[in-house]
mmCIF file of C-alpha atoms and ligand atoms in Angstrom:
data_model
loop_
_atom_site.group_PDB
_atom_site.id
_atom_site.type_symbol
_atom_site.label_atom_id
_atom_site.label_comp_id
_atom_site.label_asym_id
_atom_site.label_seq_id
_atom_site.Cartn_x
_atom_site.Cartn_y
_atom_site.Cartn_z
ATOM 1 C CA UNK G 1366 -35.718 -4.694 9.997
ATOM 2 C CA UNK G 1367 -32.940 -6.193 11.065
ATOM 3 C CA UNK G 1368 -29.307 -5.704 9.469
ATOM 4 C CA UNK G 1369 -29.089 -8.937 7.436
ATOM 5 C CA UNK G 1370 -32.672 -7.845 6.054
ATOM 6 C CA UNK G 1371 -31.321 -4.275 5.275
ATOM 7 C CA UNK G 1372 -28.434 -5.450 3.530
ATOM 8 C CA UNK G 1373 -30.357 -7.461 1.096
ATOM 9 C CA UNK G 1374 -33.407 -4.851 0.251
ATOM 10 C CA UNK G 1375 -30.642 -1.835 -0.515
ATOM 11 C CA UNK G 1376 -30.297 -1.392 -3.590
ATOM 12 C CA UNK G 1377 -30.154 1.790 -5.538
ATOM 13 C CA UNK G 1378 -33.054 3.278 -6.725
ATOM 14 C CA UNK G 1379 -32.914 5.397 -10.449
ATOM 15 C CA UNK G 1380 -36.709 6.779 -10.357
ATOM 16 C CA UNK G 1381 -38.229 8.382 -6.975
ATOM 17 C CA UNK G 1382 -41.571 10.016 -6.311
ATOM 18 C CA UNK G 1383 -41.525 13.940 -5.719
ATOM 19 C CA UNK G 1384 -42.769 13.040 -1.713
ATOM 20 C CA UNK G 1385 -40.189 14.170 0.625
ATOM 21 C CA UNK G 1386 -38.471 12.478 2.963
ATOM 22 C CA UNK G 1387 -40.170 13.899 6.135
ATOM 23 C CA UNK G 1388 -37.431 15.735 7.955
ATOM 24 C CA UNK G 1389 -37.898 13.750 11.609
ATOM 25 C CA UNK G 1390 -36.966 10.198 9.049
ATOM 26 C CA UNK G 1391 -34.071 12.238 7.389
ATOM 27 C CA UNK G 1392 -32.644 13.142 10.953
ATOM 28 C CA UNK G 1393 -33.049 9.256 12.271
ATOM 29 C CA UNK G 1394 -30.963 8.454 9.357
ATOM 30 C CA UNK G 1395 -28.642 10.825 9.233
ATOM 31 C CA UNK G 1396 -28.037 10.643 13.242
ATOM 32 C CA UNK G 1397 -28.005 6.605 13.035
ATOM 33 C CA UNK G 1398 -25.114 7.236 10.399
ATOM 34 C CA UNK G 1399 -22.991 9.045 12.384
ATOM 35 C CA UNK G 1400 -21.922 6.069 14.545
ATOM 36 C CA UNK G 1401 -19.862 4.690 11.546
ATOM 37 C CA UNK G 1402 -16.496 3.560 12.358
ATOM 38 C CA UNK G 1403 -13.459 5.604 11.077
ATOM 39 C CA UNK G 1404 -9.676 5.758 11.602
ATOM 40 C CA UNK G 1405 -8.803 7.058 15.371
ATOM 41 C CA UNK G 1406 -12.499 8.022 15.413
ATOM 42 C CA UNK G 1407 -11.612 11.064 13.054
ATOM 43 C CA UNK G 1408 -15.209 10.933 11.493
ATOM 44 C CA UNK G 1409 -14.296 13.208 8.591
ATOM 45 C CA UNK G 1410 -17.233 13.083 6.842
ATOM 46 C CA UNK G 1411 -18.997 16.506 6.571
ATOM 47 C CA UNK G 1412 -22.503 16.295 4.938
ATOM 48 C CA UNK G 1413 -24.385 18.761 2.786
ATOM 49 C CA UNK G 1414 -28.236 18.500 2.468
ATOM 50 C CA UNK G 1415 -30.236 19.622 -0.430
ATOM 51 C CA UNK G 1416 -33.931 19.595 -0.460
ATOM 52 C CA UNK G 1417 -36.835 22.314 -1.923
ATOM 53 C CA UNK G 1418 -36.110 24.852 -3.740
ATOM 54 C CA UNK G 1419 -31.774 24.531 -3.298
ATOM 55 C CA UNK G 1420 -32.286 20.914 -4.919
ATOM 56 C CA UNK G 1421 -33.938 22.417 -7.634
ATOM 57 C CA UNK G 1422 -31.781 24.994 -8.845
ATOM 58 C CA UNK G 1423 -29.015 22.400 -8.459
ATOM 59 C CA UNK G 1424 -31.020 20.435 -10.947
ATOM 60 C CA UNK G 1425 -32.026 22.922 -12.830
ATOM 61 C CA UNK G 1426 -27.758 24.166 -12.960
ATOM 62 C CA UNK G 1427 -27.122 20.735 -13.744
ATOM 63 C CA UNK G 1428 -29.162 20.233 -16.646
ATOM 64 C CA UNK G 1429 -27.895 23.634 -18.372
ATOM 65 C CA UNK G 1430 -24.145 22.138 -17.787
ATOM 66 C CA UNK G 1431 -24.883 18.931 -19.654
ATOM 67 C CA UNK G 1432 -26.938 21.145 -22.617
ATOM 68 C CA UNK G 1433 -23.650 23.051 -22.696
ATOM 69 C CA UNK G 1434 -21.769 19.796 -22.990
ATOM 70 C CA UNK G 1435 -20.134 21.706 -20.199
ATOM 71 C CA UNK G 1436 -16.772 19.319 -19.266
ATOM 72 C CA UNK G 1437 -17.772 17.111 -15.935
ATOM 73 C CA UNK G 1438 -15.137 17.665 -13.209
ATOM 74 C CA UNK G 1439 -15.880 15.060 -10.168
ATOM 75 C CA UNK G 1440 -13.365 16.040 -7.349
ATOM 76 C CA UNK G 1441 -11.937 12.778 -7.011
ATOM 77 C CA UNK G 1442 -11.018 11.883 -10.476
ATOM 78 C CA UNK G 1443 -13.059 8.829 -12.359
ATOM 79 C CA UNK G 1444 -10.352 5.598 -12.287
ATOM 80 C CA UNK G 1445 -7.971 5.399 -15.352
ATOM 81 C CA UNK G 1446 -7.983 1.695 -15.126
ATOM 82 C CA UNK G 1447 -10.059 -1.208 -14.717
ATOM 83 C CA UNK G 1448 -8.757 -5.360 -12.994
ATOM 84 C CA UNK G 1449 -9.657 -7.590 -15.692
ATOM 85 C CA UNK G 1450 -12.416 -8.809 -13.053
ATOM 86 C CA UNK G 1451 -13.896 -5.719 -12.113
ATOM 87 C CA UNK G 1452 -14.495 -5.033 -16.011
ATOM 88 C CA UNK G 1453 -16.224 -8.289 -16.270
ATOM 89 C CA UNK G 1454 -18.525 -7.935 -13.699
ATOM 90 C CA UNK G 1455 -19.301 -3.924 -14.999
ATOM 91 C CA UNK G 1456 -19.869 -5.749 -18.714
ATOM 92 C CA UNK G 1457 -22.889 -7.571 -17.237
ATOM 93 C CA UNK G 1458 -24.560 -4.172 -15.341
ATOM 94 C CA UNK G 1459 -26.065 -2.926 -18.847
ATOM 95 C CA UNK G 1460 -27.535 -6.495 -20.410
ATOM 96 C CA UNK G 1461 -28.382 -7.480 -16.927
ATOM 97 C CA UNK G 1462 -30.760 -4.236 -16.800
ATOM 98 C CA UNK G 1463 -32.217 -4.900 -19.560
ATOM 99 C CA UNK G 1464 -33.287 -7.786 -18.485
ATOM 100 C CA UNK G 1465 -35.140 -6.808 -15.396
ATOM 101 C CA UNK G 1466 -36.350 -3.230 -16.660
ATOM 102 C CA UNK G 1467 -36.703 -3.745 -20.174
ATOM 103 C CA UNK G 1468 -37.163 -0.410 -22.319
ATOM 104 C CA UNK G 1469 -37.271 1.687 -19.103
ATOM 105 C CA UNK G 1470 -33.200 1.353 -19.924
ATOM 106 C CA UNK G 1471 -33.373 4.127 -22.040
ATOM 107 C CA UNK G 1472 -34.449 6.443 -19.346
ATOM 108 C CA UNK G 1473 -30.865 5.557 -17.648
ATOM 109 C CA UNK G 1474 -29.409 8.916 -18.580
ATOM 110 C CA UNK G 1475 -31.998 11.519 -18.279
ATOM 111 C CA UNK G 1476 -32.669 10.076 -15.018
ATOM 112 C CA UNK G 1477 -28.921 10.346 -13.768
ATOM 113 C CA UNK G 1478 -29.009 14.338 -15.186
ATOM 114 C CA UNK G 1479 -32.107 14.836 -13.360
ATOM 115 C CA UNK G 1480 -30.319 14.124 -10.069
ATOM 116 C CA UNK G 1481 -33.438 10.629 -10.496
ATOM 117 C CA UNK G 1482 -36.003 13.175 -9.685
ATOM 118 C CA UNK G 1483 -34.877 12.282 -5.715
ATOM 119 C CA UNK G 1484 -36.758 15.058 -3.657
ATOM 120 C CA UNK G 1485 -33.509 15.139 -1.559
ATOM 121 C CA UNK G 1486 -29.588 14.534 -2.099
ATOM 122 C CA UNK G 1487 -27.005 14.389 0.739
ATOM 123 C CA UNK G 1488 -23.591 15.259 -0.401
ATOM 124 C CA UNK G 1489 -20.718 14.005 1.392
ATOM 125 C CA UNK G 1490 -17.566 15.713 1.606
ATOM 126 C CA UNK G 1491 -14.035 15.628 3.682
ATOM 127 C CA UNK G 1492 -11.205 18.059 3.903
ATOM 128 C CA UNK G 1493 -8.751 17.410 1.091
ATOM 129 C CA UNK G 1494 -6.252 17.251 3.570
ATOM 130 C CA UNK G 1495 -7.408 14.209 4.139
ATOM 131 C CA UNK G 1496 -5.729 10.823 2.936
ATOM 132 C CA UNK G 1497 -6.967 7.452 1.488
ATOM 133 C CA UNK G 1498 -7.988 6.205 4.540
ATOM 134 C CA UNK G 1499 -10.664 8.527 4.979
ATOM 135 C CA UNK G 1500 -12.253 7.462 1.607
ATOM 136 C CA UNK G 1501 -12.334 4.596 3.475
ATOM 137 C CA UNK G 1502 -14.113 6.022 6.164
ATOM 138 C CA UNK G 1503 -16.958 7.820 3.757
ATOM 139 C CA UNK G 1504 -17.614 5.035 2.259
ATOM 140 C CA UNK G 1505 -18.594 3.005 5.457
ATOM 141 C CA UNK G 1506 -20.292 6.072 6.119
ATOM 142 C CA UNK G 1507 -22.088 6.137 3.093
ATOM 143 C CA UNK G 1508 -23.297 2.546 3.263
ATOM 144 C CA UNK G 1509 -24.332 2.948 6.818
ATOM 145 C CA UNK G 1510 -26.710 6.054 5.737
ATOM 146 C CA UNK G 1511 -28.001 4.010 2.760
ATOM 147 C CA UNK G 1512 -28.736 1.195 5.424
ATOM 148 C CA UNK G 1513 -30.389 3.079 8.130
ATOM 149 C CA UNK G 1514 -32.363 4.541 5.625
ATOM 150 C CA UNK G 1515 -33.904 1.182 5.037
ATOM 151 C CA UNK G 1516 -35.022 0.877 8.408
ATOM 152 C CA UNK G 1517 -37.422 3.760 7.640
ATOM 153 C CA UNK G 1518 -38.549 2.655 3.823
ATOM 154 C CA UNK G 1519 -36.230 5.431 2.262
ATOM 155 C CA UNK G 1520 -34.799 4.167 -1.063
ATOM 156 C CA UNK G 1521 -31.304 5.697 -1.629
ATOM 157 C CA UNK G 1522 -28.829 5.820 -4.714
ATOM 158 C CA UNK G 1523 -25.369 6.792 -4.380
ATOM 159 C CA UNK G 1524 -24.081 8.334 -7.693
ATOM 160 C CA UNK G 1525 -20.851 9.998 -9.293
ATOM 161 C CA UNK G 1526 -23.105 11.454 -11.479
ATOM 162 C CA UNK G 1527 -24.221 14.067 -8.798
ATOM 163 C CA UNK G 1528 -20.908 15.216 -8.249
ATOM 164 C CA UNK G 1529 -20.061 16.417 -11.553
ATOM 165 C CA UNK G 1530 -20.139 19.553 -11.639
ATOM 166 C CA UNK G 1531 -18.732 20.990 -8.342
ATOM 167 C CA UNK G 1532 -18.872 24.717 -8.723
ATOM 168 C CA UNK G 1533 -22.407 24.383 -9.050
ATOM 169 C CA UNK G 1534 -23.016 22.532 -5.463
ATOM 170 C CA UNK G 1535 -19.821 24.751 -3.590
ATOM 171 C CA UNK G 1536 -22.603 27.821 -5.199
ATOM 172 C CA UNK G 1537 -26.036 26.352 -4.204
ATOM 173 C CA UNK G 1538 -24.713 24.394 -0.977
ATOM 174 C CA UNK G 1539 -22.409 26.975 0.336
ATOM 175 C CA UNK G 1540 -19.541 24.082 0.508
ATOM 176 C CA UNK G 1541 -16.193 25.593 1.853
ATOM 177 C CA UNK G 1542 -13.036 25.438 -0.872
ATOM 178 C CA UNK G 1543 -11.170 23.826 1.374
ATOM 179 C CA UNK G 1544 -13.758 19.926 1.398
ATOM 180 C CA UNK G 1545 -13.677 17.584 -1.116
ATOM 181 C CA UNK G 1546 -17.206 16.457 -2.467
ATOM 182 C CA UNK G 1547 -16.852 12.700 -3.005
ATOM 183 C CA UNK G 1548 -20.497 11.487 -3.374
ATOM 184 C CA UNK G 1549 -23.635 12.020 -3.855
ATOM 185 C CA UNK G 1550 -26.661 10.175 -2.337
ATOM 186 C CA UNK G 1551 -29.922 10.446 -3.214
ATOM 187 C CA UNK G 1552 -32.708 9.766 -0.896
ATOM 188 C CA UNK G 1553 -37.061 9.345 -1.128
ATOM 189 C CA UNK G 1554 -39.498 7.026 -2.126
ATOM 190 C CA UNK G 1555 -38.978 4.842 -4.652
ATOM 191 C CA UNK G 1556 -41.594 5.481 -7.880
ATOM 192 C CA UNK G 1557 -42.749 1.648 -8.095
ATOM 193 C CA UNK G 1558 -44.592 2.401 -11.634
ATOM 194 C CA UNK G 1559 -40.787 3.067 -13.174
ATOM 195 C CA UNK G 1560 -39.695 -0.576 -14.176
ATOM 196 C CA UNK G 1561 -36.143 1.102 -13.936
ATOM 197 C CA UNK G 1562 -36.361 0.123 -10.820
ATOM 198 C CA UNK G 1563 -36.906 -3.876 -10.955
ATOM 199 C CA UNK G 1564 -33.173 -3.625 -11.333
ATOM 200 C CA UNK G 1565 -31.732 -6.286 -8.906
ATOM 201 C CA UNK G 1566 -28.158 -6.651 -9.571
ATOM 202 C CA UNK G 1567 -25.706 -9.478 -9.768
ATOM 203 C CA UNK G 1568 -22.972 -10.503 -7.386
ATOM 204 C CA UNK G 1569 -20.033 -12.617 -7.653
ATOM 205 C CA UNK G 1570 -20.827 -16.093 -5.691
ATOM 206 C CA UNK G 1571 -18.797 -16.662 -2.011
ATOM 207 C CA UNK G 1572 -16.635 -18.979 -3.590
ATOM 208 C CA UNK G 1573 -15.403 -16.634 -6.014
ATOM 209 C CA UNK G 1574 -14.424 -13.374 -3.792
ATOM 210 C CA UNK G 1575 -13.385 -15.782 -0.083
ATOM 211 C CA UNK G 1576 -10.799 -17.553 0.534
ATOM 212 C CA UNK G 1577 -10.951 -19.813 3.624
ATOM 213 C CA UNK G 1578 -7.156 -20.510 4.522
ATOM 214 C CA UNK G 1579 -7.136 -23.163 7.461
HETATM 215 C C1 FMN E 2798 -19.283 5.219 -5.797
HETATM 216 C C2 FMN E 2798 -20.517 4.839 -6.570
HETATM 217 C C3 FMN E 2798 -20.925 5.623 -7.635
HETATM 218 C C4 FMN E 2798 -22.077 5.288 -8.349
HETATM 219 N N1 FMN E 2798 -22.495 6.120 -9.346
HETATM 220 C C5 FMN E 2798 -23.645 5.843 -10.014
HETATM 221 C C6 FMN E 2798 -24.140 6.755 -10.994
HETATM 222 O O1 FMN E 2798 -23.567 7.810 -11.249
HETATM 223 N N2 FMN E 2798 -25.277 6.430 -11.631
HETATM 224 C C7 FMN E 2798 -25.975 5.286 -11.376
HETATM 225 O O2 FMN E 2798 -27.012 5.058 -11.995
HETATM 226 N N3 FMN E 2798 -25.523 4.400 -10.429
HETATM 227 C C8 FMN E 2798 -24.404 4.677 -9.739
HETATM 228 N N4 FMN E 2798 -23.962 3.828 -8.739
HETATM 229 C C9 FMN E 2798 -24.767 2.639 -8.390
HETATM 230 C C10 FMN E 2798 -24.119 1.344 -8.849
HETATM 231 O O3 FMN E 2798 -24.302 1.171 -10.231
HETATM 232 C C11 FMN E 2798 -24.735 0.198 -8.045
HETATM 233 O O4 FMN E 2798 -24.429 0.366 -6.687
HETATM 234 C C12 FMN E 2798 -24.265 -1.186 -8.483
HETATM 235 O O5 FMN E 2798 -24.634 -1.435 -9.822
HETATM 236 C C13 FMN E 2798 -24.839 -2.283 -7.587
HETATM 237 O O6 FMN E 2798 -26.249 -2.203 -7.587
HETATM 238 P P1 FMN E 2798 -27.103 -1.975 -6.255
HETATM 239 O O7 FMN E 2798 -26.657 -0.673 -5.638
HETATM 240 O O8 FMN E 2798 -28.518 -1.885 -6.740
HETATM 241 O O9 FMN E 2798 -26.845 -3.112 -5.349
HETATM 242 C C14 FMN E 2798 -22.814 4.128 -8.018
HETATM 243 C C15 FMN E 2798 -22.385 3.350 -6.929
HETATM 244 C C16 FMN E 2798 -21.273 3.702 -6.205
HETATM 245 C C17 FMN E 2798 -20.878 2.863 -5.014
#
């Protein structure tokens, strides 16, 4: 597969088969990753694995939080505001769905609380020392991860829903006080019977987002 082909078949996955991701793929991918560029080569991204019986009891701490109504507290804080444009384009996520997966919408929550069943979630973190610019960084790194996974027919979500409840992963993941978890990403095999996952979402058109300047 070559990039331009990986680029176009990512997309996240909301429904993946129990199989795990056999740990010589998971390696490739997360090894293939690590070549991301970052600022000064500083590569602050420091990467938490959960598979077996760890993932579970995250899942299983996870669901008890959102019984509790338990207040979600993502360690980089969800925006306060929206551009105009960037709330357009989010309007058309939900009836665009719905028009690719049909009633398998309604699943769209209990599969985010269930961590989408993924057999195995990679948590990324950086020191919160760290600025701006190494956001930056973890999210090349996260696309790159997403990518390379591809290459070996993992599907892959990233999701700010697996990062709500911190205390929980810093207890089951053994995460150090002094790293920031930004994201989430979950990895496996994507459960084709789940028409949640027909979704193929919009983009804006060249013309819109580019501006040639000659
Ligand atoms: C930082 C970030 C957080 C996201 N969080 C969630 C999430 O919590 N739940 C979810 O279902 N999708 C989540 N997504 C997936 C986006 O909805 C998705 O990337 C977007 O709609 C484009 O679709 P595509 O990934 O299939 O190309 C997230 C994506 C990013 C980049």
């Amino acid at each position: 597969m070559n990039v331009i082909e990986a680029l176009n078949a990512r997309h996240s996955t909301r429904a993946f088969l129990p199989a795990p991701v056999e740990k010589d793929k998971l390696n490739a991918i997360l090894e293939a990753a690590l070549r991301t560029p970052s600022w000064a080569n500083s590569q602050p991204w420091e990467i938490f694995v959960a598979t077996g019986g760890t993932l579970d009891r995250v899942k299983k701490a996870y669901l008890k939080k959102y019984e509790e109504k338990a207040p979600a507290a993502p360690e980089t804080p969800r925006p306060a505001e929206w551009s105009q444009a960037a709330k357009d384009r989010q309007k058309q996520l939900a009836p665009d769905m719905k028009r690719d997966c049909g009633d398998a919408v309604d699943q769209f929550g209990k599969l985010n609380q269930n961590m989408f069943y993924a057999p195995c979630a990679v948590f990324v973190c950086m020191d919160k020392i760290l600025s701006e610019w190494s956001l930056y960084d973890i999210g090349a790194y996260s696309q790159s991860l997403m990518l390379a996974a591809r290459e070996y027919g993992v599907a892959s979500i990233p999701a700010i829903t697996m990062v709500l409840y911190p205390d929980v992963l810093r207890q089951e993941l053994k995460i150090p006080d002094h790293l920031k978890i930004t994201i989430g990403i979950a990895l496996g095999y994507v459960d084709e019977n789940n028409a949640i996952n027909k979704f193929v979402s919009a983009r804006s058109a060249l013309s819109e987002v580019v501006r040639f300047l000659d």
